[in-house]
Coordinates of C-alpha atoms and ligand atoms in Angstrom, one line a residue:
M1 CA -139.9 58.1 109.9
K2 CA -141.3 55.4 112.1
Y3 CA -140.4 51.8 111.2
E4 CA -143.2 49.9 112.8
F5 CA -143.4 46.1 113.2
P6 CA -146.4 43.9 114.1
Q7 CA -147.4 43.7 117.8
D8 CA -146.7 40.0 118.0
F9 CA -143.3 40.2 116.1
W10 CA -140.6 38.1 117.7
W11 CA -137.8 40.2 119.2
G12 CA -135.0 38.3 120.5
S13 CA -131.6 36.7 119.8
A14 CA -130.0 33.4 119.1
A15 CA -127.2 31.4 120.5
S16 CA -126.2 27.8 120.8
G17 CA -125.4 25.2 123.5
P18 CA -121.8 24.6 122.7
Q19 CA -121.0 28.4 122.3
T20 CA -122.5 29.4 125.6
E21 CA -123.1 26.6 128.1
G22 CA -119.6 25.8 129.0
A23 CA -119.4 22.9 131.6
A24 CA -118.2 20.7 128.8
D25 CA -116.9 18.0 131.0
V26 CA -119.3 17.9 133.8
D27 CA -122.6 16.1 134.7
G28 CA -122.1 13.3 132.2
R29 CA -121.6 15.3 129.0
K30 CA -119.2 13.6 126.6
P31 CA -117.0 15.3 124.0
S32 CA -118.3 16.6 120.7
I33 CA -116.0 17.1 117.7
W34 CA -115.1 20.5 119.1
D35 CA -113.8 19.2 122.4
H36 CA -111.8 16.6 120.5
W37 CA -110.3 18.9 117.9
Y38 CA -109.3 21.4 120.6
K39 CA -107.4 18.6 122.4
E40 CA -105.6 17.6 119.2
E41 CA -104.9 21.1 117.7
P42 CA -105.4 24.0 120.2
G43 CA -103.4 26.2 118.0
R44 CA -106.2 26.4 115.5
F45 CA -108.3 28.3 118.0
F46 CA -107.9 32.1 118.4
N47 CA -105.5 32.7 121.4
N48 CA -105.8 28.9 122.1
V49 CA -109.2 29.3 123.7
G50 CA -111.2 26.2 123.5
P51 CA -114.9 25.1 124.2
V52 CA -114.5 23.9 127.7
N53 CA -116.1 26.8 129.5
T54 CA -117.5 29.1 126.9
S55 CA -119.9 31.7 128.5
N56 CA -120.9 29.7 131.6
F57 CA -124.7 29.7 130.8
Y58 CA -124.9 26.2 132.4
Y59 CA -124.4 27.9 135.8
Q60 CA -125.7 31.5 135.1
Y61 CA -128.8 30.8 133.1
K62 CA -131.1 32.3 135.7
E63 CA -129.3 35.6 135.7
D64 CA -129.1 35.5 131.9
I65 CA -132.8 35.0 131.5
Q66 CA -133.3 38.1 133.7
L67 CA -130.9 40.0 131.3
M68 CA -132.9 38.7 128.4
K69 CA -136.0 40.4 129.9
E70 CA -134.0 43.6 130.5
T71 CA -132.9 43.7 126.9
G72 CA -136.5 43.3 125.5
H73 CA -136.4 39.6 124.5
N74 CA -139.8 38.0 124.0
S75 CA -138.1 35.0 122.4
F76 CA -134.6 33.3 122.5
R77 CA -133.1 30.5 120.6
T78 CA -130.5 28.1 122.0
S79 CA -129.7 24.5 121.1
I80 CA -129.8 21.2 123.0
Q81 CA -126.4 19.6 122.8
W82 CA -126.8 16.0 121.6
S83 CA -123.5 15.2 123.5
R84 CA -125.1 16.4 126.7
L85 CA -128.4 14.7 126.3
I86 CA -127.4 11.4 124.9
P87 CA -123.7 11.4 125.6
D88 CA -122.9 8.4 123.5
G89 CA -125.0 9.5 120.6
I90 CA -127.2 6.4 120.9
G91 CA -128.7 4.9 124.0
E92 CA -128.9 6.3 127.5
V93 CA -130.5 9.7 128.1
N94 CA -128.5 11.7 130.6
P95 CA -130.9 12.8 133.5
K96 CA -128.7 15.7 134.5
A97 CA -129.0 17.1 131.0
V98 CA -132.8 16.6 131.1
A99 CA -133.0 18.5 134.3
F100 CA -130.8 21.3 133.0
Y101 CA -132.8 21.8 129.8
N102 CA -136.0 21.5 131.7
N103 CA -134.8 24.3 134.2
V104 CA -133.8 26.6 131.2
I105 CA -137.1 26.1 129.4
D106 CA -139.2 26.6 132.5
E107 CA -137.3 29.7 133.6
M108 CA -137.7 31.2 130.2
L109 CA -141.4 30.6 130.1
A110 CA -141.9 31.9 133.6
N111 CA -140.1 35.2 132.4
G112 CA -142.1 35.6 129.2
V113 CA -139.3 34.6 126.9
E114 CA -140.6 32.0 124.3
P115 CA -138.0 29.2 123.8
F116 CA -136.9 28.4 120.3
I117 CA -135.0 25.2 120.4
N118 CA -132.5 24.0 117.8
L119 CA -131.2 20.4 117.7
Y120 CA -127.9 20.6 115.9
H121 CA -125.5 23.5 115.9
F122 CA -122.2 22.1 114.3
D123 CA -121.8 19.8 117.3
M124 CA -121.5 16.2 116.3
P125 CA -120.9 13.9 119.4
M126 CA -117.4 12.4 119.0
S127 CA -118.8 8.9 119.4
M128 CA -120.9 9.5 116.3
Q129 CA -118.0 11.1 114.3
E130 CA -115.9 8.0 115.2
I131 CA -118.3 5.9 113.2
G132 CA -118.2 8.3 110.2
G133 CA -120.4 11.2 111.3
W134 CA -122.9 12.3 108.6
E135 CA -121.2 10.0 106.0
N136 CA -122.8 7.1 107.9
R137 CA -126.6 6.5 107.4
E138 CA -126.7 5.0 111.0
V139 CA -125.8 8.4 112.4
V140 CA -128.8 9.8 110.4
S141 CA -131.1 7.3 112.4
A142 CA -129.4 8.1 115.7
Y143 CA -130.0 11.8 115.1
A144 CA -133.7 11.1 114.4
T145 CA -134.0 9.2 117.7
F146 CA -132.2 12.1 119.5
A147 CA -134.8 14.6 117.9
K148 CA -137.7 12.4 118.9
T149 CA -136.4 12.2 122.5
C150 CA -136.2 16.0 122.6
F151 CA -139.7 16.4 121.3
E152 CA -141.0 13.9 123.8
L153 CA -139.1 15.4 126.8
F154 CA -139.7 19.1 126.0
G155 CA -142.4 19.4 123.4
D156 CA -145.1 20.0 125.9
R157 CA -143.6 23.5 126.5
V158 CA -141.3 24.2 123.4
R159 CA -143.5 25.2 120.5
H160 CA -140.7 26.3 118.0
W161 CA -138.3 23.7 116.9
F162 CA -135.4 23.7 114.5
T163 CA -133.6 20.7 113.2
F164 CA -130.3 22.2 112.1
N165 CA -128.5 25.5 112.2
E166 CA -126.8 26.4 108.9
P167 CA -126.3 22.8 107.8
I168 CA -124.2 23.9 104.8
V169 CA -121.5 25.1 107.2
P170 CA -120.3 21.7 108.4
V171 CA -120.3 20.6 104.8
E172 CA -118.1 23.5 103.7
M173 CA -116.0 23.9 106.7
G174 CA -115.6 20.2 107.6
Y175 CA -115.3 18.6 104.2
L176 CA -114.1 21.3 101.7
Y177 CA -112.2 24.1 103.2
D178 CA -110.3 22.6 106.2
A179 CA -111.8 25.0 108.7
H180 CA -113.6 22.6 111.0
F181 CA -113.0 19.0 112.2
P182 CA -112.7 16.4 110.5
N183 CA -110.8 18.7 108.1
V184 CA -111.5 16.6 105.1
V185 CA -111.1 18.1 101.5
D186 CA -113.3 16.0 99.3
F187 CA -116.3 17.2 97.3
K188 CA -117.9 13.8 97.0
R189 CA -117.8 13.2 100.7
A190 CA -119.1 16.7 101.3
V191 CA -122.1 16.0 99.1
Q192 CA -122.7 12.7 101.0
V193 CA -122.7 14.7 104.2
A194 CA -125.1 17.3 102.9
Y195 CA -127.5 14.7 101.6
H196 CA -127.5 12.7 104.7
T197 CA -128.1 15.9 106.7
T198 CA -131.1 16.6 104.6
V199 CA -132.5 13.1 105.3
A200 CA -131.8 13.5 109.0
H201 CA -133.7 16.9 109.0
A202 CA -136.6 15.3 107.1
L203 CA -136.8 12.4 109.6
A204 CA -136.9 14.8 112.5
V205 CA -139.7 16.8 110.8
K206 CA -141.6 13.5 110.3
E207 CA -141.1 12.5 114.0
Y208 CA -142.3 15.9 115.1
H209 CA -145.4 16.0 113.0
A210 CA -146.3 12.4 114.0
L211 CA -146.4 13.4 117.7
K212 CA -149.0 16.1 116.9
Q213 CA -147.6 18.6 119.4
D214 CA -148.9 22.0 119.5
G215 CA -146.1 23.8 117.6
E216 CA -144.0 24.2 114.6
I217 CA -140.8 22.9 113.1
G218 CA -138.3 24.3 110.7
I219 CA -134.7 24.7 109.9
I220 CA -132.2 27.6 110.0
L221 CA -130.4 28.3 106.8
N222 CA -127.7 30.9 106.1
L223 CA -129.1 32.3 102.8
T224 CA -126.1 34.2 101.5
P225 CA -127.4 35.7 98.2
S226 CA -125.1 35.3 95.2
Y227 CA -124.7 38.5 93.2
P228 CA -123.1 38.3 89.8
R229 CA -120.4 40.9 89.1
S230 CA -122.3 42.0 86.0
Q231 CA -125.2 41.0 83.8
N232 CA -122.9 39.3 81.4
P233 CA -124.4 35.8 80.9
A234 CA -121.1 34.1 82.1
D235 CA -121.2 36.1 85.4
V236 CA -124.9 35.4 85.8
R237 CA -124.3 31.7 85.2
A238 CA -121.5 31.6 87.8
A239 CA -123.7 33.3 90.4
H240 CA -126.5 30.8 89.6
I241 CA -124.1 27.9 90.3
A242 CA -123.0 29.4 93.5
D243 CA -126.5 29.9 94.6
L244 CA -127.4 26.2 93.8
I245 CA -124.5 25.0 95.8
F246 CA -124.6 27.1 98.8
N247 CA -128.3 28.1 99.2
R248 CA -130.7 26.0 97.2
S249 CA -128.9 22.7 98.1
F250 CA -130.9 22.9 101.3
L251 CA -133.5 25.5 100.7
D252 CA -135.2 23.5 97.9
P253 CA -135.5 20.1 99.6
V254 CA -136.7 21.5 102.9
T255 CA -139.4 23.7 101.4
K256 CA -140.3 21.8 98.1
G257 CA -139.1 18.3 99.0
E258 CA -136.8 18.2 96.0
F259 CA -133.2 19.1 95.1
P260 CA -132.9 21.5 92.2
A261 CA -132.6 19.6 89.0
D262 CA -129.7 21.6 87.6
L263 CA -127.7 21.1 90.9
V264 CA -128.2 17.3 90.5
E265 CA -127.0 17.7 86.8
I266 CA -123.8 19.5 88.0
L267 CA -123.1 16.8 90.6
K268 CA -123.6 14.1 88.1
E269 CA -121.4 15.8 85.5
H270 CA -118.6 15.9 88.0
D271 CA -119.2 12.4 89.4
V272 CA -119.9 13.5 93.0
L273 CA -123.5 12.4 93.4
P274 CA -124.1 10.8 96.9
T275 CA -125.1 7.3 97.6
Y276 CA -128.9 7.6 98.1
T277 CA -132.1 5.4 98.4
E278 CA -135.5 6.0 97.0
E279 CA -137.0 5.5 100.5
D280 CA -134.9 8.5 101.8
L281 CA -135.8 10.6 98.8
A282 CA -139.5 10.0 99.6
I283 CA -138.9 11.0 103.2
I284 CA -137.4 14.3 102.0
K285 CA -140.3 14.7 99.6
N286 CA -143.0 14.1 102.2
N287 CA -141.7 16.2 105.2
I288 CA -141.4 19.8 104.4
I289 CA -141.0 22.6 107.1
D290 CA -143.6 24.7 108.7
I291 CA -141.3 27.8 109.1
L292 CA -137.9 28.8 108.0
G293 CA -135.2 30.6 109.9
V294 CA -132.9 32.8 107.9
N295 CA -129.5 33.7 109.0
Y296 CA -128.0 36.7 107.2
Y297 CA -124.6 38.1 107.6
Q298 CA -123.0 38.9 104.2
P299 CA -123.5 38.6 100.5
R300 CA -121.5 36.5 98.1
R301 CA -120.3 38.2 95.0
V302 CA -119.4 36.1 92.0
K303 CA -117.9 36.3 88.7
A304 CA -117.2 33.9 85.7
K305 CA -113.9 32.0 86.1
E306 CA -110.8 33.8 85.0
Y307 CA -108.6 30.7 84.7
A308 CA -109.2 27.0 84.4
A309 CA -108.5 24.9 87.4
H310 CA -105.3 22.8 87.6
P311 CA -106.3 19.3 86.2
D312 CA -104.8 17.6 89.3
A313 CA -106.3 19.9 91.9
P314 CA -109.2 18.3 94.0
F315 CA -112.6 19.4 92.5
M316 CA -114.0 22.3 94.4
P317 CA -117.1 24.5 94.0
E318 CA -114.6 27.3 93.0
H319 CA -113.8 25.3 89.9
L320 CA -117.2 26.5 88.6
F321 CA -117.1 30.2 89.6
D322 CA -114.7 32.8 91.1
N323 CA -115.6 34.8 94.2
Y324 CA -115.6 38.5 93.3
E325 CA -114.4 41.4 95.5
M326 CA -116.4 44.4 94.6
P327 CA -114.5 47.6 94.8
Y328 CA -115.4 50.1 97.6
R329 CA -117.7 47.5 99.3
K330 CA -118.5 48.3 102.9
M331 CA -116.7 45.9 105.2
N332 CA -116.8 44.7 108.8
P333 CA -113.0 44.6 109.0
Y334 CA -112.9 42.4 112.2
R335 CA -114.9 39.6 110.7
G336 CA -113.7 40.3 107.1
W337 CA -117.3 40.2 105.9
E338 CA -119.0 42.6 103.6
I339 CA -122.0 44.6 105.0
F340 CA -124.7 44.8 102.4
E341 CA -128.1 45.5 104.2
K342 CA -130.3 45.3 101.0
A343 CA -129.7 41.5 100.8
I344 CA -132.1 41.0 103.7
Y345 CA -134.8 42.5 101.4
D346 CA -133.7 40.4 98.4
I347 CA -133.8 37.1 100.4
A348 CA -137.3 38.0 101.7
I349 CA -138.6 38.9 98.2
N350 CA -137.1 35.6 96.8
L351 CA -139.0 33.6 99.5
R352 CA -142.2 35.5 98.6
D353 CA -141.9 35.0 94.9
N354 CA -140.2 31.6 94.5
Y355 CA -141.0 29.7 97.8
G356 CA -144.8 30.3 98.1
N357 CA -144.3 33.2 100.6
I358 CA -143.3 30.7 103.3
P359 CA -143.4 32.0 106.9
F360 CA -139.9 32.9 108.1
F361 CA -138.0 35.0 110.5
I362 CA -134.6 36.4 110.6
S363 CA -133.0 34.0 112.9
E364 CA -129.5 35.5 113.0
N365 CA -128.0 38.8 111.9
G366 CA -125.3 40.6 113.7
M367 CA -121.9 42.3 113.9
G368 CA -118.7 40.8 115.4
V369 CA -116.4 43.4 116.6
E370 CA -112.9 43.0 118.1
G371 CA -111.5 45.0 121.0
E372 CA -114.9 46.5 122.2
D373 CA -113.2 47.6 125.4
R374 CA -112.1 50.8 123.7
Y375 CA -115.8 51.8 123.7
R376 CA -116.2 51.5 127.4
T377 CA -117.8 54.5 129.0
A378 CA -116.9 56.1 132.4
E379 CA -119.9 54.3 133.8
G380 CA -118.3 51.0 132.8
Y381 CA -120.5 49.7 130.0
I382 CA -119.7 49.4 126.3
D383 CA -121.2 52.0 124.1
D384 CA -121.6 50.0 120.8
H385 CA -123.4 52.6 118.7
Y386 CA -122.1 50.8 115.6
R387 CA -124.2 47.7 116.5
I388 CA -127.3 49.8 116.9
A389 CA -126.7 51.4 113.5
F390 CA -126.1 47.9 112.0
I391 CA -129.4 46.6 113.3
K392 CA -131.4 49.6 112.2
D393 CA -130.0 49.6 108.7
H394 CA -131.0 45.9 108.3
L395 CA -134.4 46.4 109.9
K396 CA -135.2 49.2 107.5
W397 CA -134.8 46.8 104.6
L398 CA -136.8 44.2 106.4
H399 CA -139.5 46.6 107.0
K400 CA -139.7 47.6 103.3
A401 CA -140.0 43.8 102.4
M402 CA -142.7 43.4 104.9
A403 CA -144.6 46.4 103.5
E404 CA -144.4 44.5 100.2
G405 CA -146.1 41.4 101.6
V406 CA -143.3 39.0 102.7
N407 CA -144.3 36.7 105.6
C408 CA -141.7 37.6 108.3
K409 CA -142.5 36.8 111.9
G410 CA -139.5 38.2 113.8
Y411 CA -135.9 39.3 114.2
H412 CA -133.4 37.5 116.2
L413 CA -129.9 39.0 116.6
W414 CA -126.8 37.1 116.9
T415 CA -126.3 37.2 119.8
F416 CA -127.6 37.8 123.4
M417 CA -124.3 37.8 125.2
D418 CA -120.7 37.6 124.0
C419 CA -120.0 34.0 123.2
W420 CA -117.4 31.5 122.0
S421 CA -117.2 31.6 118.1
W422 CA -115.7 28.3 117.1
A423 CA -112.2 28.7 115.8
N424 CA -112.5 32.5 116.3
A425 CA -113.2 31.8 120.1
Y426 CA -113.7 35.2 121.7
K427 CA -112.0 37.4 119.1
N428 CA -115.1 39.1 117.9
R429 CA -117.9 40.1 120.2
Y430 CA -121.5 40.0 119.1
G431 CA -123.5 40.4 122.2
L432 CA -126.1 42.8 123.5
V433 CA -124.5 41.9 126.8
E434 CA -120.8 41.9 127.5
V435 CA -119.2 38.8 129.1
N436 CA -116.0 39.7 130.9
L437 CA -113.8 36.6 130.8
D438 CA -111.3 38.3 133.2
Q439 CA -113.9 39.0 135.8
D440 CA -115.6 35.7 136.3
Y441 CA -117.9 36.0 133.3
K442 CA -119.3 39.2 134.6
R443 CA -122.3 40.3 132.5
T444 CA -122.9 44.0 131.6
I445 CA -125.5 45.3 129.3
K446 CA -124.1 47.3 126.4
S447 CA -125.8 50.4 124.8
S448 CA -127.3 48.1 122.2
G449 CA -129.0 46.0 124.9
R450 CA -130.7 49.0 126.3
W451 CA -131.7 50.2 122.8
Y452 CA -133.0 46.7 121.9
K453 CA -135.4 46.8 124.9
E454 CA -136.8 50.2 123.5
L455 CA -137.1 48.6 120.1
S456 CA -139.1 45.7 121.4
D457 CA -141.2 47.8 123.7
N458 CA -142.1 50.3 120.9
H459 CA -142.5 47.5 118.2
G460 CA -140.0 49.4 116.1
F461 CA -138.0 52.6 116.0
E462 CA -138.0 56.1 114.7
D463 CA -135.2 57.4 112.5
A464 CA -134.4 60.6 110.5
E465 CA -134.5 58.8 107.2
Ligands
BGP501 C1 -123.2 31.8 112.3 C2 -123.3 30.7 113.3 C3 -123.1 31.1 114.7 C4 -122.2 32.2 114.9 C5 -122.2 33.3 113.9 C6 -121.1 34.3 113.9 O1 -122.7 31.2 111.0 O2 -124.6 30.1 113.2 O3 -122.8 29.9 115.5 O4 -120.9 31.7 115.3 O5 -122.2 32.7 112.6 O6 -120.0 34.0 113.1 P1 -118.6 33.7 113.8 O7 -118.8 33.1 115.1 O8 -117.9 32.8 112.8 O9 -118.0 35.0 113.9

């Protein structure tokens, strides 16, 4: 059977500035929270590998853009690092950063690769974190100025903008689960961070629309569907709560301008509502997105709570539901994530039926694998057949959803070339292109990269079933 996609479908991949550029301490860039945290606690990064050099894109972007062409990209997302463009968070714009991002954008356009630019990928400038990060309303305004600066500098050529990548992640990892800096465990502060991020997002959308540039703006959300263990009402209710906290907390305000009423109710009940103003709520209300990016990796499975939480334990989302491990689920053992392809269809149908069939694209999907060296062929490239199978299996469900009328514009894989994955550093590799850290960042296209070119050239693929 042929799985055919529209002629103008976006085929490409996503990455981010902090995970690929390297050159963390040159040409005027100042530390982000990642540089700071690595300095403080290098042991919390896999094999002690930090963010200083990542994948050297800062120096090799020309070669990389040629490789994008060779792997069938008609579009590619990266992010502008706030800490590179405005190193102190507020104030002076760094001319070397302007030159770098101009070069990247121009080189992409000259090679037929449409730039998709994101403005925040977990990378708070340290100067802004020092004054409270997203807990401080002043940082929200500083971000809006940064966003406006980006639109003014690059918006004549960039037509696809994104305010945030996975804004729930810094909330969870930084303020609930001790997995990212600043390693706070406090639900109320987490809610404040989430709320201020939403205001920052809406302000950027407002700035962008006010400039009337010829493009669109959206946000990238990791929509991890919540599946109840069973149809027992207690399980269904538990899954609903997880969905409210982890998906709809951002999805509803950015698409409908309002937070879900039952989420607000839950937050009120547990006394964790953020400090807010009517003015900011109006900004959220009046500035909704043009397009949604959907990152999908794994489902969340949920059941009703087995036991009550200890009365002295700090309040956590898991006081309202339990995570559920489904027997015989298919796993990616390296990342520890379940593989459940159908969720991509469920997400798309949900957007069609409950979110006005909003235009969206798959902005990340991918498979991180450890020790890919064992798949190296005699010719010297990595034969990552499992990655091709992973992509196909997800595209089949996306294809089915599109046949049923969802408004999907493209598919971006995570990621173009192997890159630095936060605390996991270079443990799991996701790229269509290998980056060999022992050989001066040498790039070699994997089997998946060759296959991706055919996929893009043929606007789809043939498969036995
Ligand atoms: C997403 C992030 C990416 C990337 C990816 C892979 O959540 O947007 O930045 O890192 O996940 O996950 P990980 O790097 O944790 O393996």
